[in-house]
GROMACS .gro file of C-alpha atoms in nm:
model
  271
    1UNK     CA    1   6.634  -1.503  10.184
    2UNK     CA    2   6.256  -1.440  10.085
    3UNK     CA    3   6.203  -1.196   9.810
    4UNK     CA    4   6.066  -0.882   9.913
    5UNK     CA    5   5.707  -0.822   9.805
    6UNK     CA    6   5.702  -0.462   9.706
    7UNK     CA    7   5.381  -0.245   9.599
    8UNK     CA    8   5.488  -0.026   9.301
    9UNK     CA    9   5.225   0.236   9.338
   10UNK     CA   10   5.316   0.435   9.061
   11UNK     CA   11   5.277   0.138   8.818
   12UNK     CA   12   4.909   0.087   8.810
   13UNK     CA   13   4.923  -0.221   8.582
   14UNK     CA   14   5.155  -0.405   8.836
   15UNK     CA   15   4.890  -0.408   9.102
   16UNK     CA   16   4.532  -0.332   8.988
   17UNK     CA   17   4.459  -0.720   8.965
   18UNK     CA   18   4.619  -0.786   9.288
   19UNK     CA   19   4.388  -0.502   9.454
   20UNK     CA   20   4.070  -0.610   9.269
   21UNK     CA   21   4.130  -0.940   9.447
   22UNK     CA   22   4.178  -0.814   9.775
   23UNK     CA   23   3.860  -0.632   9.757
   24UNK     CA   24   3.671  -0.951   9.749
   25UNK     CA   25   3.441  -1.109   9.863
   26UNK     CA   26   3.289  -0.776   9.968
   27UNK     CA   27   3.328  -0.614   9.624
   28UNK     CA   28   3.251  -0.859   9.348
   29UNK     CA   29   3.081  -0.833   9.021
   30UNK     CA   30   2.723  -0.757   9.195
   31UNK     CA   31   2.879  -0.484   9.358
   32UNK     CA   32   3.043  -0.344   9.041
   33UNK     CA   33   2.716  -0.373   8.833
   34UNK     CA   34   2.543  -0.178   9.125
   35UNK     CA   35   2.827   0.092   9.115
   36UNK     CA   36   2.800   0.111   8.716
   37UNK     CA   37   2.403   0.130   8.730
   38UNK     CA   38   2.409   0.428   8.960
   39UNK     CA   39   2.753   0.593   9.003
   40UNK     CA   40   2.776   0.822   9.312
   41UNK     CA   41   2.837   1.176   9.229
   42UNK     CA   42   3.188   1.173   9.372
   43UNK     CA   43   3.421   0.875   9.359
   44UNK     CA   44   3.681   0.956   9.607
   45UNK     CA   45   3.944   0.775   9.797
   46UNK     CA   46   3.960   1.000  10.128
   47UNK     CA   47   3.583   0.876  10.197
   48UNK     CA   48   3.484   0.546  10.081
   49UNK     CA   49   3.136   0.594  10.214
   50UNK     CA   50   3.001   0.573   9.874
   51UNK     CA   51   3.150   0.223   9.809
   52UNK     CA   52   3.048   0.098  10.193
   53UNK     CA   53   2.707   0.206  10.093
   54UNK     CA   54   2.682   0.003   9.776
   55UNK     CA   55   2.823  -0.306   9.946
   56UNK     CA   56   2.564  -0.264  10.216
   57UNK     CA   57   2.294  -0.229   9.962
   58UNK     CA   58   2.383  -0.553   9.784
   59UNK     CA   59   2.477  -0.774  10.069
   60UNK     CA   60   2.292  -0.622  10.358
   61UNK     CA   61   2.557  -0.577  10.606
   62UNK     CA   62   2.774  -0.274  10.707
   63UNK     CA   63   3.172  -0.267  10.595
   64UNK     CA   64   3.459  -0.028  10.613
   65UNK     CA   65   3.641  -0.111  10.299
   66UNK     CA   66   3.919   0.112  10.349
   67UNK     CA   67   4.010  -0.050  10.683
   68UNK     CA   68   3.943  -0.400  10.521
   69UNK     CA   69   4.195  -0.330  10.219
   70UNK     CA   70   4.426  -0.164  10.434
   71UNK     CA   71   4.489  -0.489  10.662
   72UNK     CA   72   4.500  -0.696  10.333
   73UNK     CA   73   4.769  -0.470  10.205
   74UNK     CA   74   4.972  -0.558  10.491
   75UNK     CA   75   4.918  -0.926  10.413
   76UNK     CA   76   4.970  -0.891  10.061
   77UNK     CA   77   5.308  -0.656  10.049
   78UNK     CA   78   5.594  -0.618  10.267
   79UNK     CA   79   5.694  -0.264  10.135
   80UNK     CA   80   5.593   0.010   9.897
   81UNK     CA   81   5.836   0.159   9.645
   82UNK     CA   82   5.921   0.526   9.747
   83UNK     CA   83   6.170   0.768   9.593
   84UNK     CA   84   6.376   1.002   9.815
   85UNK     CA   85   6.528   1.319   9.688
   86UNK     CA   86   6.867   1.433   9.825
   87UNK     CA   87   7.187   1.619   9.762
   88UNK     CA   88   7.454   1.394   9.914
   89UNK     CA   89   7.827   1.471   9.925
   90UNK     CA   90   7.886   1.107   9.894
   91UNK     CA   91   7.644   0.851   9.761
   92UNK     CA   92   7.830   0.572   9.907
   93UNK     CA   93   7.737   0.666  10.267
   94UNK     CA   94   7.387   0.594  10.197
   95UNK     CA   95   7.457   0.237  10.106
   96UNK     CA   96   7.655   0.206  10.418
   97UNK     CA   97   7.438   0.376  10.674
   98UNK     CA   98   7.101   0.390  10.518
   99UNK     CA   99   6.863   0.687  10.516
  100UNK     CA  100   6.887   0.845  10.859
  101UNK     CA  101   6.654   1.093  11.044
  102UNK     CA  102   6.739   1.438  11.093
  103UNK     CA  103   6.912   1.490  11.434
  104UNK     CA  104   6.919   1.845  11.572
  105UNK     CA  105   7.285   1.835  11.683
  106UNK     CA  106   7.436   1.699  11.330
  107UNK     CA  107   7.215   1.937  11.141
  108UNK     CA  108   7.340   2.219  11.336
  109UNK     CA  109   7.692   2.131  11.287
  110UNK     CA  110   7.637   2.091  10.910
  111UNK     CA  111   7.500   2.439  10.895
  112UNK     CA  112   7.796   2.580  11.056
  113UNK     CA  113   8.036   2.389  10.847
  114UNK     CA  114   7.865   2.560  10.554
  115UNK     CA  115   7.783   2.907  10.653
  116UNK     CA  116   8.065   2.952  10.901
  117UNK     CA  117   8.361   2.822  10.722
  118UNK     CA  118   8.530   3.148  10.652
  119UNK     CA  119   8.417   3.194  10.290
  120UNK     CA  120   8.113   3.429  10.389
  121UNK     CA  121   8.242   3.717  10.607
  122UNK     CA  122   7.917   3.876  10.604
  123UNK     CA  123   7.773   3.595  10.836
  124UNK     CA  124   7.861   3.507  11.201
  125UNK     CA  125   7.760   3.258  11.464
  126UNK     CA  126   7.490   3.474  11.601
  127UNK     CA  127   7.330   3.513  11.279
  128UNK     CA  128   7.334   3.156  11.205
  129UNK     CA  129   7.193   3.060  11.555
  130UNK     CA  130   6.900   3.290  11.504
  131UNK     CA  131   6.831   3.141  11.164
  132UNK     CA  132   6.824   2.792  11.327
  133UNK     CA  133   6.594   2.908  11.613
  134UNK     CA  134   6.376   3.062  11.360
  135UNK     CA  135   6.339   2.751  11.162
  136UNK     CA  136   6.337   2.506  11.458
  137UNK     CA  137   6.315   2.133  11.451
  138UNK     CA  138   5.984   2.049  11.573
  139UNK     CA  139   5.822   1.945  11.237
  140UNK     CA  140   6.133   1.822  11.079
  141UNK     CA  141   6.354   1.614  11.335
  142UNK     CA  142   6.289   1.239  11.343
  143UNK     CA  143   6.111   1.207  11.003
  144UNK     CA  144   6.195   1.081  10.651
  145UNK     CA  145   5.976   1.148  10.350
  146UNK     CA  146   5.937   0.950  10.000
  147UNK     CA  147   5.725   1.005   9.717
  148UNK     CA  148   5.579   0.716   9.542
  149UNK     CA  149   5.613   0.886   9.186
  150UNK     CA  150   5.932   0.964   9.062
  151UNK     CA  151   5.816   1.188   8.800
  152UNK     CA  152   5.627   1.383   9.048
  153UNK     CA  153   5.945   1.426   9.269
  154UNK     CA  154   6.140   1.538   8.987
  155UNK     CA  155   5.879   1.781   8.878
  156UNK     CA  156   5.721   1.900   9.189
  157UNK     CA  157   5.982   1.850   9.469
  158UNK     CA  158   6.303   1.978   9.318
  159UNK     CA  159   6.405   2.167   9.614
  160UNK     CA  160   6.533   1.839   9.774
  161UNK     CA  161   6.744   1.772   9.454
  162UNK     CA  162   6.866   2.118   9.428
  163UNK     CA  163   6.912   2.248   9.769
  164UNK     CA  164   6.918   1.921   9.964
  165UNK     CA  165   6.811   1.924  10.330
  166UNK     CA  166   6.483   2.121  10.373
  167UNK     CA  167   6.595   2.214  10.726
  168UNK     CA  168   6.911   2.357  10.565
  169UNK     CA  169   6.722   2.544  10.320
  170UNK     CA  170   6.487   2.673  10.583
  171UNK     CA  171   6.785   2.807  10.765
  172UNK     CA  172   6.962   2.975  10.451
  173UNK     CA  173   6.646   3.149  10.388
  174UNK     CA  174   6.637   3.316  10.733
  175UNK     CA  175   6.981   3.456  10.701
  176UNK     CA  176   7.028   3.823  10.650
  177UNK     CA  177   6.967   3.977  10.303
  178UNK     CA  178   7.034   4.082  10.050
  179UNK     CA  179   7.192   3.781   9.939
  180UNK     CA  180   6.985   3.447   9.872
  181UNK     CA  181   7.181   3.205  10.078
  182UNK     CA  182   6.977   2.927   9.961
  183UNK     CA  183   7.181   2.936   9.630
  184UNK     CA  184   7.493   2.848   9.823
  185UNK     CA  185   7.369   2.525   9.904
  186UNK     CA  186   7.379   2.423   9.546
  187UNK     CA  187   7.765   2.423   9.564
  188UNK     CA  188   7.746   2.128   9.788
  189UNK     CA  189   7.672   1.754   9.665
  190UNK     CA  190   7.503   1.623   9.359
  191UNK     CA  191   7.116   1.586   9.291
  192UNK     CA  192   7.038   1.237   9.357
  193UNK     CA  193   6.693   1.019   9.378
  194UNK     CA  194   6.710   0.713   9.573
  195UNK     CA  195   6.462   0.424   9.496
  196UNK     CA  196   6.377   0.254   9.806
  197UNK     CA  197   6.153  -0.044   9.943
  198UNK     CA  198   5.979   0.142  10.258
  199UNK     CA  199   5.836  -0.134  10.488
  200UNK     CA  200   5.460  -0.093  10.537
  201UNK     CA  201   5.522  -0.163  10.903
  202UNK     CA  202   5.716   0.145  10.916
  203UNK     CA  203   5.403   0.355  10.833
  204UNK     CA  204   5.121   0.452  11.026
  205UNK     CA  205   4.806   0.267  10.960
  206UNK     CA  206   4.655   0.603  10.832
  207UNK     CA  207   4.920   0.641  10.574
  208UNK     CA  208   4.868   0.296  10.438
  209UNK     CA  209   4.489   0.369  10.436
  210UNK     CA  210   4.523   0.662  10.247
  211UNK     CA  211   4.698   0.445   9.958
  212UNK     CA  212   4.402   0.197  10.006
  213UNK     CA  213   4.158   0.482   9.947
  214UNK     CA  214   4.359   0.605   9.615
  215UNK     CA  215   4.378   0.240   9.476
  216UNK     CA  216   4.006   0.198   9.524
  217UNK     CA  217   3.936   0.555   9.382
  218UNK     CA  218   4.162   0.473   9.083
  219UNK     CA  219   4.001   0.117   9.009
  220UNK     CA  220   3.645   0.258   9.015
  221UNK     CA  221   3.738   0.562   8.828
  222UNK     CA  222   3.882   0.303   8.550
  223UNK     CA  223   3.511   0.148   8.552
  224UNK     CA  224   3.367   0.480   8.472
  225UNK     CA  225   3.639   0.596   8.212
  226UNK     CA  226   3.881   0.336   8.086
  227UNK     CA  227   4.109   0.635   7.979
  228UNK     CA  228   4.126   0.792   8.338
  229UNK     CA  229   4.469   0.907   8.362
  230UNK     CA  230   4.680   0.771   8.639
  231UNK     CA  231   4.822   0.929   8.850
  232UNK     CA  232   4.599   1.220   8.818
  233UNK     CA  233   4.800   1.528   8.688
  234UNK     CA  234   4.990   1.716   8.938
  235UNK     CA  235   4.888   1.475   9.227
  236UNK     CA  236   5.159   1.310   9.437
  237UNK     CA  237   5.141   1.054   9.728
  238UNK     CA  238   5.395   1.094   9.987
  239UNK     CA  239   5.507   0.893  10.261
  240UNK     CA  240   5.633   0.979  10.613
  241UNK     CA  241   5.808   0.737  10.838
  242UNK     CA  242   5.958   0.795  11.173
  243UNK     CA  243   6.250   0.550  11.190
  244UNK     CA  244   6.569   0.512  10.974
  245UNK     CA  245   6.565   0.323  10.664
  246UNK     CA  246   6.836   0.043  10.659
  247UNK     CA  247   7.091   0.037  10.372
  248UNK     CA  248   6.937  -0.281  10.234
  249UNK     CA  249   6.620  -0.113  10.156
  250UNK     CA  250   6.768   0.118   9.907
  251UNK     CA  251   6.748  -0.041   9.574
  252UNK     CA  252   6.925   0.190   9.338
  253UNK     CA  253   6.987   0.565   9.278
  254UNK     CA  254   7.028   0.793   8.978
  255UNK     CA  255   7.097   1.157   8.921
  256UNK     CA  256   6.856   1.381   8.742
  257UNK     CA  257   7.005   1.613   8.493
  258UNK     CA  258   6.717   1.877   8.426
  259UNK     CA  259   6.521   1.999   8.747
  260UNK     CA  260   6.252   2.260   8.785
  261UNK     CA  261   6.348   2.484   9.056
  262UNK     CA  262   6.040   2.536   9.271
  263UNK     CA  263   6.233   2.863   9.456
  264UNK     CA  264   6.308   3.031   9.149
  265UNK     CA  265   5.962   3.006   8.952
  266UNK     CA  266   6.016   2.649   8.826
  267UNK     CA  267   6.326   2.759   8.631
  268UNK     CA  268   6.484   2.464   8.463
  269UNK     CA  269   6.820   2.382   8.612
  270UNK     CA  270   7.078   2.191   8.419
  271UNK     CA  271   7.297   1.947   8.635
   0.00000   0.00000   0.00000
């Protein structure tokens, strides 16, 4: 079996030389010298016009370096390492079924199992159905989300670890006050981070292009400032895919024990 070629985006040292080579032949020492001689006002990854302009000045032809690098990344790597936060009842099921997409019927059934179990006499089916309708499935069904930085996931996306499904958390938030029904979700499952290899072919071209832009931005910022911090503080790099992730793409998992709760003013929760 061929070894999977994985882009560990959070680890700059693991890919900086690879990406530098992928930028050739357009970006060579002459382009770097031209960049250092007259750096652009802003070195940004979302609009690489500044780099395209330098390449055109040096070589005399137009380029689209973001698209070029994106296509070359597909040739160089099979997958990108992503971290998925969850609160599973049984971790083993993930290694059996993989990561599945949110599906309306199963999500509705799970909400009923939790909130209409008989434990909460203040709730009834009509209240739950209204909450589900208020939240809806339009922007949640059929999607999986990952974060390429595990520290960012734990520090800024703790709601996935503490409350589980974003859909269930939304439903709980729409149930009648005064009780904060979201806190009930902490009674089920265990905070878990799954390290996964997300195939680049699962991602839309523009998503991979965003990572190409961030990579170029980082390399050129480092040329100006060798101490440029990567990743920049408070900056995440998320992934959205619209198909299930097979179980053999889950590499490992672990259980964080100290998680800031973004729904309670980042109060630190000991797990």
